[in-house]
Each structure stands twice: as structure tokens, then as C-alpha cells.
PDB file of C-alpha atoms in Angstrom:
ATOM      1  CA  MET A   1       6.620 -39.444  86.363  1.00 41.00           C
ATOM      2  CA  ASN A   2       9.468 -38.169  84.171  1.00 74.00           C
ATOM      3  CA  CYS A   3       7.861 -35.840  81.626  1.00 88.00           C
ATOM      4  CA  VAL A   4      10.670 -36.049  79.072  1.00 96.00           C
ATOM      5  CA  ASN A   5      11.215 -39.798  79.052  1.00 95.00           C
ATOM      6  CA  ASP A   6       7.518 -40.574  79.277  1.00 95.00           C
ATOM      7  CA  LEU A   7       6.780 -38.445  76.234  1.00 97.00           C
ATOM      8  CA  LYS A   8       9.773 -39.871  74.404  1.00 97.00           C
ATOM      9  CA  GLU A   9       8.581 -43.436  74.899  1.00 97.00           C
ATOM     10  CA  LYS A  10       5.073 -42.539  73.740  1.00 97.00           C
ATOM     11  CA  ILE A  11       6.472 -40.877  70.613  1.00 98.00           C
ATOM     12  CA  LEU A  12       8.654 -43.891  69.842  1.00 98.00           C
ATOM     13  CA  ASN A  13       5.437 -45.908  69.858  1.00 97.00           C
ATOM     14  CA  GLY A  14       3.688 -43.621  67.375  1.00 96.00           C
ATOM     15  CA  TYR A  15       2.089 -40.988  69.627  1.00 97.00           C
ATOM     16  CA  LYS A  16       1.784 -37.367  68.457  1.00 97.00           C
ATOM     17  CA  ILE A  17       2.222 -34.929  71.300  1.00 97.00           C
ATOM     18  CA  ASN A  18      -0.205 -32.047  71.813  1.00 97.00           C
ATOM     19  CA  LYS A  19       0.457 -28.373  72.458  1.00 97.00           C
ATOM     20  CA  GLN A  20       0.348 -28.573  76.242  1.00 96.00           C
ATOM     21  CA  GLU A  21       2.760 -31.485  76.296  1.00 96.00           C
ATOM     22  CA  ALA A  22       5.139 -29.543  74.072  1.00 97.00           C
ATOM     23  CA  LEU A  23       4.861 -26.522  76.384  1.00 96.00           C
ATOM     24  CA  ASP A  24       5.690 -28.778  79.325  1.00 95.00           C
ATOM     25  CA  LEU A  25       9.083 -29.434  77.704  1.00 96.00           C
ATOM     26  CA  VAL A  26      10.050 -25.761  77.845  1.00 96.00           C
ATOM     27  CA  LYS A  27      11.199 -26.049  81.468  1.00 94.00           C
ATOM     28  CA  ALA A  28      12.666 -29.566  81.211  1.00 96.00           C
ATOM     29  CA  PRO A  29      16.409 -29.968  81.943  1.00 96.00           C
ATOM     30  CA  LEU A  30      18.186 -29.173  78.676  1.00 97.00           C
ATOM     31  CA  ASP A  31      20.626 -32.089  78.731  1.00 97.00           C
ATOM     32  CA  GLU A  32      17.839 -34.580  79.375  1.00 97.00           C
ATOM     33  CA  LEU A  33      15.637 -33.014  76.697  1.00 98.00           C
ATOM     34  CA  SER A  34      18.446 -33.009  74.127  1.00 98.00           C
ATOM     35  CA  THR A  35      19.402 -36.623  74.789  1.00 98.00           C
ATOM     36  CA  ALA A  36      15.801 -37.773  74.426  1.00 98.00           C
ATOM     37  CA  ALA A  37      15.333 -35.731  71.233  1.00 98.00           C
ATOM     38  CA  ASN A  38      18.427 -37.305  69.730  1.00 98.00           C
ATOM     39  CA  GLU A  39      17.064 -40.764  70.554  1.00 98.00           C
ATOM     40  CA  ILE A  40      13.819 -39.874  68.776  1.00 98.00           C
ATOM     41  CA  ARG A  41      15.804 -38.706  65.744  1.00 98.00           C
ATOM     42  CA  LYS A  42      17.842 -41.907  65.730  1.00 98.00           C
ATOM     43  CA  HIS A  43      14.720 -44.080  65.978  1.00 98.00           C
ATOM     44  CA  PHE A  44      12.796 -42.434  63.143  1.00 98.00           C
ATOM     45  CA  CYS A  45      15.552 -41.133  60.857  1.00 98.00           C
ATOM     46  CA  GLY A  46      18.581 -43.269  61.617  1.00 98.00           C
ATOM     47  CA  ASP A  47      21.783 -41.437  60.768  1.00 97.00           C
ATOM     48  CA  ASP A  48      20.437 -39.957  57.522  1.00 98.00           C
ATOM     49  CA  PHE A  49      21.574 -36.394  57.011  1.00 97.00           C
ATOM     50  CA  ASP A  50      20.523 -33.805  54.417  1.00 97.00           C
ATOM     51  CA  ILE A  51      22.990 -31.073  53.514  1.00 96.00           C
ATOM     52  CA  CYS A  52      22.019 -28.325  51.098  1.00 95.00           C
ATOM     53  CA  THR A  53      23.466 -25.092  49.790  1.00 95.00           C
ATOM     54  CA  ILE A  54      21.720 -22.035  48.403  1.00 93.00           C
ATOM     55  CA  ILE A  55      22.433 -19.427  45.783  1.00 94.00           C
ATOM     56  CA  ASN A  56      20.939 -15.953  45.928  1.00 92.00           C
ATOM     57  CA  GLY A  57      19.339 -16.121  42.485  1.00 94.00           C
ATOM     58  CA  LYS A  58      17.729 -12.672  42.570  1.00 93.00           C
ATOM     59  CA  SER A  59      18.715 -10.097  45.153  1.00 90.00           C
ATOM     60  CA  GLY A  60      16.999  -7.128  46.765  1.00 80.00           C
ATOM     61  CA  ARG A  61      14.256  -4.701  45.717  1.00 86.00           C
ATOM     62  CA  CYS A  62      11.621  -6.887  47.360  1.00 91.00           C
ATOM     63  CA  SER A  63       8.131  -5.403  47.620  1.00 91.00           C
ATOM     64  CA  GLU A  64       7.403  -7.204  50.904  1.00 89.00           C
ATOM     65  CA  ASP A  65       7.950  -5.648  54.336  1.00 91.00           C
ATOM     66  CA  CYS A  66       9.206  -8.678  56.316  1.00 92.00           C
ATOM     67  CA  LYS A  67      10.895  -6.967  59.250  1.00 94.00           C
ATOM     68  CA  TYR A  68      13.860  -9.348  59.453  1.00 92.00           C
ATOM     69  CA  CYS A  69      14.925  -9.103  55.821  1.00 91.00           C
ATOM     70  CA  ALA A  70      17.820  -7.122  54.357  1.00 89.00           C
ATOM     71  CA  GLN A  71      16.352  -7.513  50.859  1.00 88.00           C
ATOM     72  CA  SER A  72      13.137  -5.574  51.507  1.00 89.00           C
ATOM     73  CA  ALA A  73      12.806  -2.357  49.522  1.00 88.00           C
ATOM     74  CA  HIS A  74      11.109  -0.867  52.600  1.00 92.00           C
ATOM     75  CA  TYR A  75      14.451  -0.684  54.451  1.00 90.00           C
ATOM     76  CA  THR A  76      17.875   0.780  53.763  1.00 85.00           C
ATOM     77  CA  THR A  77      20.500  -1.947  54.017  1.00 85.00           C
ATOM     78  CA  LYS A  78      23.919  -2.556  52.509  1.00 82.00           C
ATOM     79  CA  ILE A  79      23.266  -5.395  50.091  1.00 83.00           C
ATOM     80  CA  GLU A  80      23.962  -6.074  46.456  1.00 85.00           C
ATOM     81  CA  THR A  81      20.894  -5.976  44.200  1.00 90.00           C
ATOM     82  CA  TYR A  82      20.499  -7.717  40.848  1.00 93.00           C
ATOM     83  CA  PRO A  83      17.821  -9.406  38.689  1.00 94.00           C
ATOM     84  CA  LEU A  84      17.364 -13.146  38.182  1.00 96.00           C
ATOM     85  CA  LEU A  85      20.684 -14.801  37.366  1.00 96.00           C
ATOM     86  CA  ASN A  86      21.403 -16.394  34.008  1.00 96.00           C
ATOM     87  CA  THR A  87      22.125 -20.096  33.603  1.00 97.00           C
ATOM     88  CA  LYS A  88      25.935 -19.955  33.830  1.00 96.00           C
ATOM     89  CA  PRO A  89      26.396 -18.888  37.490  1.00 95.00           C
ATOM     90  CA  ILE A  90      23.532 -21.133  38.633  1.00 96.00           C
ATOM     91  CA  LEU A  91      25.048 -24.147  36.860  1.00 97.00           C
ATOM     92  CA  GLU A  92      28.619 -23.438  37.954  1.00 95.00           C
ATOM     93  CA  GLU A  93      27.604 -23.113  41.598  1.00 94.00           C
ATOM     94  CA  ALA A  94      25.590 -26.349  41.406  1.00 96.00           C
ATOM     95  CA  GLN A  95      28.542 -28.217  39.913  1.00 96.00           C
ATOM     96  CA  TYR A  96      30.920 -26.845  42.540  1.00 94.00           C
ATOM     97  CA  ASN A  97      28.637 -27.791  45.414  1.00 94.00           C
ATOM     98  CA  HIS A  98      28.057 -31.265  43.967  1.00 95.00           C
ATOM     99  CA  SER A  99      31.821 -31.765  43.706  1.00 94.00           C
ATOM    100  CA  LYS A 100      32.087 -31.015  47.449  1.00 92.00           C
ATOM    101  CA  GLY A 101      29.567 -33.739  48.299  1.00 93.00           C
ATOM    102  CA  VAL A 102      26.501 -31.523  48.786  1.00 95.00           C
ATOM    103  CA  ALA A 103      23.275 -33.444  48.159  1.00 93.00           C
ATOM    104  CA  ARG A 104      20.810 -30.611  47.515  1.00 96.00           C
ATOM    105  CA  TYR A 105      20.982 -27.182  45.917  1.00 96.00           C
ATOM    106  CA  ALA A 106      18.431 -24.368  46.135  1.00 96.00           C
ATOM    107  CA  VAL A 107      17.920 -21.238  44.079  1.00 97.00           C
ATOM    108  CA  VAL A 108      16.413 -18.576  46.352  1.00 95.00           C
ATOM    109  CA  THR A 109      14.930 -15.390  44.894  1.00 95.00           C
ATOM    110  CA  SER A 110      13.741 -12.132  46.402  1.00 90.00           C
ATOM    111  CA  GLY A 111      10.275 -10.742  45.836  1.00 92.00           C
ATOM    112  CA  LYS A 112       6.706 -11.717  46.602  1.00 93.00           C
ATOM    113  CA  ARG A 113       6.724 -14.171  43.710  1.00 95.00           C
ATOM    114  CA  LEU A 114       8.541 -14.788  40.455  1.00 96.00           C
ATOM    115  CA  SER A 115       6.697 -13.682  37.323  1.00 95.00           C
ATOM    116  CA  ASP A 116       5.755 -16.181  34.622  1.00 97.00           C
ATOM    117  CA  GLU A 117       8.629 -14.859  32.505  1.00 97.00           C
ATOM    118  CA  GLU A 118      11.067 -15.362  35.364  1.00 97.00           C
ATOM    119  CA  ILE A 119       9.693 -18.860  35.972  1.00 98.00           C
ATOM    120  CA  ASP A 120      10.357 -19.710  32.314  1.00 97.00           C
ATOM    121  CA  LYS A 121      13.907 -18.363  32.557  1.00 97.00           C
ATOM    122  CA  LEU A 122      14.617 -20.200  35.816  1.00 98.00           C
ATOM    123  CA  ALA A 123      13.075 -23.429  34.504  1.00 97.00           C
ATOM    124  CA  ASN A 124      15.384 -23.294  31.476  1.00 97.00           C
ATOM    125  CA  SER A 125      18.397 -22.774  33.744  1.00 98.00           C
ATOM    126  CA  LEU A 126      17.457 -25.587  36.092  1.00 98.00           C
ATOM    127  CA  ASP A 127      16.682 -27.917  33.211  1.00 97.00           C
ATOM    128  CA  GLU A 128      20.305 -27.387  32.170  1.00 97.00           C
ATOM    129  CA  VAL A 129      21.504 -28.032  35.736  1.00 97.00           C
ATOM    130  CA  HIS A 130      19.397 -31.191  35.963  1.00 95.00           C
ATOM    131  CA  LYS A 131      20.897 -32.527  32.740  1.00 95.00           C
ATOM    132  CA  LYS A 132      24.516 -31.777  33.674  1.00 95.00           C
ATOM    133  CA  CYS A 133      24.663 -32.229  37.449  1.00 95.00           C
ATOM    134  CA  LYS A 134      23.184 -34.983  39.607  1.00 92.00           C
ATOM    135  CA  ILE A 135      22.348 -32.745  42.552  1.00 96.00           C
ATOM    136  CA  LYS A 136      18.828 -32.534  44.006  1.00 97.00           C
ATOM    137  CA  LEU A 137      17.119 -29.265  43.131  1.00 98.00           C
ATOM    138  CA  CYS A 138      15.021 -26.909  45.243  1.00 97.00           C
ATOM    139  CA  VAL A 139      13.567 -23.461  44.560  1.00 97.00           C
ATOM    140  CA  SER A 140      12.414 -20.703  46.894  1.00 96.00           C
ATOM    141  CA  GLY A 141      10.508 -18.393  44.564  1.00 95.00           C
ATOM    142  CA  GLY A 142       7.824 -16.891  46.766  1.00 95.00           C
ATOM    143  CA  LEU A 143       4.076 -17.287  46.580  1.00 97.00           C
ATOM    144  CA  LEU A 144       3.878 -19.221  43.318  1.00 97.00           C
ATOM    145  CA  ASN A 145       0.771 -20.924  41.937  1.00 97.00           C
ATOM    146  CA  GLU A 146       0.290 -24.569  41.076  1.00 98.00           C
ATOM    147  CA  ALA A 147       1.015 -24.101  37.356  1.00 98.00           C
ATOM    148  CA  GLN A 148       4.307 -22.353  38.144  1.00 98.00           C
ATOM    149  CA  PHE A 149       5.308 -25.068  40.583  1.00 98.00           C
ATOM    150  CA  LYS A 150       4.434 -27.711  37.981  1.00 98.00           C
ATOM    151  CA  LYS A 151       6.681 -26.010  35.412  1.00 98.00           C
ATOM    152  CA  LEU A 152       9.591 -26.205  37.855  1.00 98.00           C
ATOM    153  CA  ASN A 153       8.787 -29.778  38.804  1.00 98.00           C
ATOM    154  CA  ASP A 154       8.789 -30.760  35.123  1.00 97.00           C
ATOM    155  CA  VAL A 155      12.465 -29.774  34.779  1.00 97.00           C
ATOM    156  CA  GLY A 156      13.617 -31.721  37.835  1.00 96.00           C
ATOM    157  CA  VAL A 157      12.932 -29.417  40.789  1.00 97.00           C
ATOM    158  CA  GLU A 158      11.689 -31.877  43.378  1.00 96.00           C
ATOM    159  CA  ARG A 159      11.310 -29.596  46.376  1.00 97.00           C
ATOM    160  CA  ILE A 160       9.972 -26.124  47.015  1.00 97.00           C
ATOM    161  CA  HIS A 161      10.950 -23.949  49.966  1.00 97.00           C
ATOM    162  CA  ASN A 162       8.491 -21.545  51.574  1.00 97.00           C
ATOM    163  CA  ASN A 163       8.925 -20.654  55.228  1.00 97.00           C
ATOM    164  CA  LEU A 164       5.903 -19.993  57.419  1.00 97.00           C
ATOM    165  CA  GLU A 165       8.369 -17.791  59.380  1.00 96.00           C
ATOM    166  CA  THR A 166       6.354 -17.761  62.631  1.00 98.00           C
ATOM    167  CA  SER A 167       2.971 -18.683  64.070  1.00 98.00           C
ATOM    168  CA  LYS A 168      -0.306 -17.596  62.514  1.00 97.00           C
ATOM    169  CA  ASN A 169      -0.992 -15.452  65.588  1.00 97.00           C
ATOM    170  CA  HIS A 170       2.329 -13.610  65.353  1.00 98.00           C
ATOM    171  CA  PHE A 171       2.658 -13.349  61.572  1.00 98.00           C
ATOM    172  CA  ASP A 172       1.066  -9.912  61.047  1.00 96.00           C
ATOM    173  CA  LYS A 173       3.557  -8.427  63.517  1.00 97.00           C
ATOM    174  CA  VAL A 174       6.350  -9.580  61.220  1.00 97.00           C
ATOM    175  CA  CYS A 175       4.886  -8.893  57.765  1.00 96.00           C
ATOM    176  CA  THR A 176       1.867  -6.943  56.515  1.00 96.00           C
ATOM    177  CA  THR A 177       2.203  -7.259  52.722  1.00 96.00           C
ATOM    178  CA  HIS A 178       1.139 -10.914  52.583  1.00 96.00           C
ATOM    179  CA  THR A 179      -0.512 -13.274  55.048  1.00 96.00           C
ATOM    180  CA  PHE A 180       0.110 -16.537  56.835  1.00 98.00           C
ATOM    181  CA  GLU A 181      -2.744 -17.989  54.765  1.00 97.00           C
ATOM    182  CA  ASP A 182      -0.928 -16.952  51.563  1.00 97.00           C
ATOM    183  CA  LYS A 183       2.042 -19.013  52.738  1.00 97.00           C
ATOM    184  CA  VAL A 184      -0.106 -22.042  53.498  1.00 98.00           C
ATOM    185  CA  GLU A 185      -1.819 -21.882  50.106  1.00 97.00           C
ATOM    186  CA  ALA A 186       1.530 -21.747  48.295  1.00 98.00           C
ATOM    187  CA  ILE A 187       2.703 -24.822  50.204  1.00 98.00           C
ATOM    188  CA  LYS A 188      -0.451 -26.718  49.323  1.00 98.00           C
ATOM    189  CA  ALA A 189      -0.139 -25.645  45.667  1.00 98.00           C
ATOM    190  CA  ALA A 190       3.394 -27.035  45.548  1.00 98.00           C
ATOM    191  CA  GLN A 191       2.201 -30.314  47.012  1.00 98.00           C
ATOM    192  CA  ARG A 192      -0.597 -30.520  44.449  1.00 97.00           C
ATOM    193  CA  ALA A 193       2.069 -30.030  41.769  1.00 97.00           C
ATOM    194  CA  GLY A 194       3.861 -33.118  43.070  1.00 97.00           C
ATOM    195  CA  MET A 195       6.647 -31.434  45.032  1.00 97.00           C
ATOM    196  CA  SER A 196       7.985 -32.041  48.506  1.00 97.00           C
ATOM    197  CA  VAL A 197       8.154 -28.998  50.780  1.00 98.00           C
ATOM    198  CA  CYS A 198      10.736 -27.365  53.010  1.00 98.00           C
ATOM    199  CA  SER A 199       9.117 -24.962  55.482  1.00 98.00           C
ATOM    200  CA  GLY A 200      10.157 -23.599  58.851  1.00 98.00           C
ATOM    201  CA  GLY A 201      10.749 -20.237  60.428  1.00 97.00           C
ATOM    202  CA  ILE A 202      12.926 -17.662  62.130  1.00 97.00           C
ATOM    203  CA  MET A 203      13.585 -17.649  65.854  1.00 98.00           C
ATOM    204  CA  GLY A 204      14.211 -14.408  67.706  1.00 97.00           C
ATOM    205  CA  ILE A 205      11.757 -12.100  65.899  1.00 97.00           C
ATOM    206  CA  GLY A 206       9.709 -11.267  68.977  1.00 96.00           C
ATOM    207  CA  GLU A 207       7.807 -14.539  69.114  1.00 97.00           C
ATOM    208  CA  THR A 208       7.065 -16.530  72.276  1.00 97.00           C
ATOM    209  CA  MET A 209       7.813 -20.193  72.850  1.00 97.00           C
ATOM    210  CA  GLU A 210       4.096 -20.775  72.345  1.00 98.00           C
ATOM    211  CA  ASP A 211       4.379 -19.180  68.895  1.00 98.00           C
ATOM    212  CA  ARG A 212       7.252 -21.510  68.048  1.00 98.00           C
ATOM    213  CA  ILE A 213       5.267 -24.547  69.131  1.00 98.00           C
ATOM    214  CA  ASP A 214       2.178 -23.358  67.250  1.00 98.00           C
ATOM    215  CA  MET A 215       4.274 -23.088  64.093  1.00 98.00           C
ATOM    216  CA  ALA A 216       5.670 -26.591  64.570  1.00 98.00           C
ATOM    217  CA  LEU A 217       2.163 -27.980  64.967  1.00 98.00           C
ATOM    218  CA  GLU A 218       1.073 -26.186  61.789  1.00 98.00           C
ATOM    219  CA  ILE A 219       4.062 -27.675  59.973  1.00 98.00           C
ATOM    220  CA  ARG A 220       3.018 -31.108  61.191  1.00 98.00           C
ATOM    221  CA  ASN A 221      -0.501 -30.546  59.863  1.00 97.00           C
ATOM    222  CA  LEU A 222       0.870 -29.479  56.463  1.00 97.00           C
ATOM    223  CA  ASN A 223       2.880 -32.695  56.003  1.00 95.00           C
ATOM    224  CA  VAL A 224       6.091 -30.967  54.955  1.00 97.00           C
ATOM    225  CA  ASN A 225       9.371 -32.873  54.568  1.00 96.00           C
ATOM    226  CA  SER A 226      12.088 -30.553  55.816  1.00 97.00           C
ATOM    227  CA  VAL A 227      12.016 -27.871  58.520  1.00 98.00           C
ATOM    228  CA  PRO A 228      14.648 -25.119  58.465  1.00 97.00           C
ATOM    229  CA  ILE A 229      15.173 -23.439  61.813  1.00 98.00           C
ATOM    230  CA  ASN A 230      16.694 -20.002  61.356  1.00 96.00           C
ATOM    231  CA  ARG A 231      18.258 -17.913  64.105  1.00 96.00           C
ATOM    232  CA  LEU A 232      17.737 -14.200  63.561  1.00 95.00           C
ATOM    233  CA  ASN A 233      20.933 -12.417  62.630  1.00 91.00           C
ATOM    234  CA  PRO A 234      19.878  -8.787  63.244  1.00 92.00           C
ATOM    235  CA  ILE A 235      20.644  -6.778  60.092  1.00 91.00           C
ATOM    236  CA  PRO A 236      21.397  -3.034  60.426  1.00 93.00           C
ATOM    237  CA  GLY A 237      18.700  -1.019  58.703  1.00 93.00           C
ATOM    238  CA  THR A 238      15.890  -3.507  59.357  1.00 94.00           C
ATOM    239  CA  PRO A 239      13.267  -3.074  62.105  1.00 94.00           C
ATOM    240  CA  TYR A 240      14.835  -5.995  63.969  1.00 95.00           C
ATOM    241  CA  GLU A 241      18.371  -4.603  63.936  1.00 93.00           C
ATOM    242  CA  HIS A 242      18.365  -4.223  67.736  1.00 95.00           C
ATOM    243  CA  ASN A 243      16.760  -7.575  68.587  1.00 95.00           C
ATOM    244  CA  GLU A 244      18.802  -9.510  71.122  1.00 91.00           C
ATOM    245  CA  PRO A 245      20.054 -12.669  69.382  1.00 88.00           C
ATOM    246  CA  LEU A 246      18.990 -15.946  70.937  1.00 96.00           C
ATOM    247  CA  THR A 247      21.633 -17.982  72.733  1.00 96.00           C
ATOM    248  CA  ASP A 248      23.035 -21.335  71.655  1.00 97.00           C
ATOM    249  CA  GLU A 249      21.058 -22.915  74.494  1.00 97.00           C
ATOM    250  CA  ASP A 250      17.844 -21.259  73.320  1.00 97.00           C
ATOM    251  CA  MET A 251      18.349 -22.766  69.870  1.00 98.00           C
ATOM    252  CA  GLN A 252      19.237 -26.155  71.304  1.00 98.00           C
ATOM    253  CA  ARG A 253      15.978 -26.262  73.256  1.00 98.00           C
ATOM    254  CA  ILE A 254      13.930 -25.166  70.240  1.00 98.00           C
ATOM    255  CA  VAL A 255      15.494 -27.881  68.070  1.00 98.00           C
ATOM    256  CA  ALA A 256      14.882 -30.548  70.717  1.00 98.00           C
ATOM    257  CA  ILE A 257      11.218 -29.569  71.182  1.00 98.00           C
ATOM    258  CA  TYR A 258      10.741 -29.534  67.405  1.00 98.00           C
ATOM    259  CA  ARG A 259      12.079 -33.089  67.263  1.00 98.00           C
ATOM    260  CA  PHE A 260       9.474 -34.148  69.831  1.00 98.00           C
ATOM    261  CA  ILE A 261       6.722 -32.581  67.684  1.00 98.00           C
ATOM    262  CA  LEU A 262       8.185 -33.619  64.307  1.00 98.00           C
ATOM    263  CA  PRO A 263       9.860 -36.965  65.012  1.00 98.00           C
ATOM    264  CA  ASP A 264      10.446 -38.166  61.449  1.00 98.00           C
ATOM    265  CA  LEU A 265      11.304 -34.997  59.498  1.00 98.00           C
ATOM    266  CA  PHE A 266      14.589 -33.417  58.517  1.00 98.00           C
ATOM    267  CA  ILE A 267      15.137 -30.593  61.009  1.00 98.00           C
ATOM    268  CA  ARG A 268      17.609 -28.213  59.403  1.00 98.00           C
ATOM    269  CA  LEU A 269      19.917 -25.602  60.915  1.00 97.00           C
ATOM    270  CA  ALA A 270      19.644 -22.696  58.489  1.00 95.00           C
ATOM    271  CA  GLY A 271      20.141 -18.917  58.649  1.00 89.00           C
ATOM    272  CA  GLY A 272      22.122 -17.477  61.540  1.00 90.00           C
ATOM    273  CA  ARG A 273      24.505 -20.415  61.757  1.00 89.00           C
ATOM    274  CA  GLY A 274      27.441 -18.048  61.931  1.00 87.00           C
ATOM    275  CA  LEU A 275      26.215 -16.929  65.367  1.00 92.00           C
ATOM    276  CA  PHE A 276      26.715 -20.371  66.930  1.00 94.00           C
ATOM    277  CA  THR A 277      29.838 -20.675  69.077  1.00 93.00           C
ATOM    278  CA  ASP A 278      29.998 -24.414  68.254  1.00 94.00           C
ATOM    279  CA  LYS A 279      28.820 -24.100  64.609  1.00 93.00           C
ATOM    280  CA  GLY A 280      25.577 -25.808  65.678  1.00 95.00           C
ATOM    281  CA  LYS A 281      27.106 -29.040  66.958  1.00 96.00           C
ATOM    282  CA  ALA A 282      24.978 -29.156  70.116  1.00 97.00           C
ATOM    283  CA  CYS A 283      21.811 -28.757  68.033  1.00 98.00           C
ATOM    284  CA  LEU A 284      22.946 -31.651  65.823  1.00 98.00           C
ATOM    285  CA  GLN A 285      23.167 -33.700  69.022  1.00 98.00           C
ATOM    286  CA  SER A 286      19.685 -32.531  70.067  1.00 98.00           C
ATOM    287  CA  GLY A 287      17.572 -33.785  67.198  1.00 98.00           C
ATOM    288  CA  ALA A 288      18.665 -31.772  64.145  1.00 98.00           C
ATOM    289  CA  ASN A 289      19.757 -33.822  61.126  1.00 98.00           C
ATOM    290  CA  ALA A 290      20.186 -31.348  58.275  1.00 97.00           C
ATOM    291  CA  VAL A 291      21.935 -28.052  57.546  1.00 96.00           C
ATOM    292  CA  ILE A 292      22.168 -25.294  55.012  1.00 95.00           C
ATOM    293  CA  SER A 293      25.907 -25.092  54.418  1.00 93.00           C
ATOM    294  CA  GLY A 294      28.005 -22.285  53.021  1.00 83.00           C
ATOM    295  CA  ASP A 295      26.955 -18.644  52.927  1.00 64.00           C
ATOM    296  CA  MET A 296      23.342 -17.561  53.317  1.00 59.00           C
ATOM    297  CA  LEU A 297      21.563 -14.944  51.203  1.00 62.00           C
ATOM    298  CA  THR A 298      23.124 -11.795  52.662  1.00 58.00           C
ATOM    299  CA  THR A 299      25.144 -13.159  55.604  1.00 59.00           C
ATOM    300  CA  SER A 300      28.015 -15.593  56.045  1.00 62.00           C
ATOM    301  CA  GLY A 301      27.516 -19.170  57.217  1.00 74.00           C
ATOM    302  CA  ILE A 302      29.662 -22.254  57.848  1.00 87.00           C
ATOM    303  CA  SER A 303      31.955 -23.560  55.112  1.00 90.00           C
ATOM    304  CA  ILE A 304      31.067 -26.795  53.349  1.00 93.00           C
ATOM    305  CA  ASP A 305      34.386 -28.384  54.370  1.00 92.00           C
ATOM    306  CA  THR A 306      33.794 -27.526  58.033  1.00 92.00           C
ATOM    307  CA  ASP A 307      30.278 -28.968  57.895  1.00 94.00           C
ATOM    308  CA  MET A 308      31.414 -32.139  56.154  1.00 95.00           C
ATOM    309  CA  LYS A 309      33.976 -32.757  58.877  1.00 94.00           C
ATOM    310  CA  MET A 310      31.408 -32.175  61.656  1.00 95.00           C
ATOM    311  CA  ILE A 311      28.813 -34.401  59.959  1.00 96.00           C
ATOM    312  CA  GLN A 312      31.341 -37.220  59.711  1.00 95.00           C
ATOM    313  CA  GLU A 313      32.511 -36.807  63.299  1.00 96.00           C
ATOM    314  CA  LEU A 314      28.919 -37.058  64.554  1.00 97.00           C
ATOM    315  CA  GLY A 315      28.315 -40.303  62.663  1.00 96.00           C
ATOM    316  CA  PHE A 316      25.773 -39.019  60.150  1.00 97.00           C
ATOM    317  CA  LYS A 317      25.459 -40.271  56.573  1.00 96.00           C
ATOM    318  CA  ILE A 318      24.525 -37.839  53.795  1.00 94.00           C
ATOM    319  CA  VAL A 319      21.528 -38.930  51.711  1.00 91.00           C
TER     320      VAL A 319
END
């Protein structure tokens, strides 16, 4: 029996694969796995494609010790630091991205969580964006509570971003200043506030393939809407500065397996896109159907124009 095609057919008929079945895909031929994953994507999602951009709304001086992050105050890295941006740069960037055809725009801030005062300031800024620019809004503001999420939702922020980062089993090897459970509670609080959720993780931070699959299964249980898959870009000065970056083929396999586990979600190529030799094209032919375009928080990415051309060439339609 062909493991890949058998599982694909079961998924097309509504089956949810289990952990062992996902692990069985790890050694499947990559071309076969990618083709099947793309068929699953086509069946459940059609050619819908979600492109978003991000702005670094508050940079550096973060109290958390996430070992991959250039913005942690625990490490010495060469980044710009500044407090929460005012309305003008947030609005101007939103308007620019909207003019380029970008569908979604996210304000991402450093720190464990935004304070109530910062939430008020950001809500005022995004209320202005919502009134003047018809771009979908997302915020990544850390471990917020339900009332804070509700305040953002009330001004037009429809989605919250909060990465699990890795599996529950591996999480304390990556970060010790907050927990996996803290992440899960923030996601559930956002959902209670009426928001959709974008949550994924970083690949190449010392995790195993089992950790990656465990995280995907947790994401499935949490009923999130969008799953960013980041590829570690080792930053000098962080504990992971000497980690060997994953290969394009590694990322292609991860994306394909995630599509088998998460057949109807947006699977998004995110951080580390600048490391891809093909700008992520093979992953977009292996089940991925979303990207973060433009520059990332502290590293460069793929230009919006380049992404738009690739999206069109692959037959996707931006929603």
C-alpha cells in the first residue's frame, strides 16, 4: 500500500491523520509527498492565497529570553531599539502595502506583552488605519488578556498572531521566561474576544521532526486559522547563532507534512524566507498557500513585487 497516496485519499474524504501516520511521512519520497500535499491544498483551499506584511511596531529591549530572538535584552545583538510607534508610520506603511495589493497587515511588537497604556495607543492608531485603509489588520502584541484583545478587535483588528514556536515538550529549552501554557491561554483569550488566530513556529531551533509534528497537532486542536512556518535565520549574539540552517528540502518536507495534518488552513512561509534559494517556490508547490512578504522584524525578506509575480505565476488568487 502506498502510504502517501492512501493517506491523501483518506484526508480528502475528511479523515484526520494521527501522530504515527504523520511520522510515517518523514521518510516518504519528497516529490511524491509534495505533489500529494499540493493536491490536498487544492481540494480544501482552492487557489486562495493570503499575503501579509508586518511592521516592527516596537523594537528590542524584550524581557523574554527566547534563544532565537535578536530583540531579547538577554543578548547583545546589532538591532535598532525604539518604543511603540506613533500613528503616522503605522498608517503610512499600511497604505503603501495596500497600494501594492497586500491583503493583510500586522503590527508586531517586542516584549512579553503590551501594557494597557500601549494597547490604548495602538488601538487609536489602528482605528485610524481601519478608517483610512481597507487592509485586513493583525496584531502580535505578546501574552495579552481577553480585555486587551477585545479592545483591539473593537477597532477592526480581526486577527491576532501568537506563535507556539515549538512543541510543548521542547519549549522550555527555547524559552524560560514564559511557558507553552501561557501561549495557549493567550490564543484562547483572543478567540474568546472574537478574533481569528495566526500561530505557528520556528524550524531549526534544535527540535526533532516529532516536535514539529506535535506542534502541528496542537495547532489543529486549537482551531487556529493561519500557520506561519519560520526558518531559523541564526542571528549573531543569540544562543542559536551557530545553529546549522535547515535546507530548502527540509522546509519543503515540513510544509508538506503540515498540509497533511492541517488540510484546510493557510500555511504561511514566514521568517527566514531570505535563506531560500528559490524564494520558497517549492514550498508553495508543496502545500503552502500564504506568505509574509517584505522585510521581517530584524532581517530581510522577499520584496512584495517579487512575491506578487511568483503568486501569479503559480496560479494563486489573493483573498
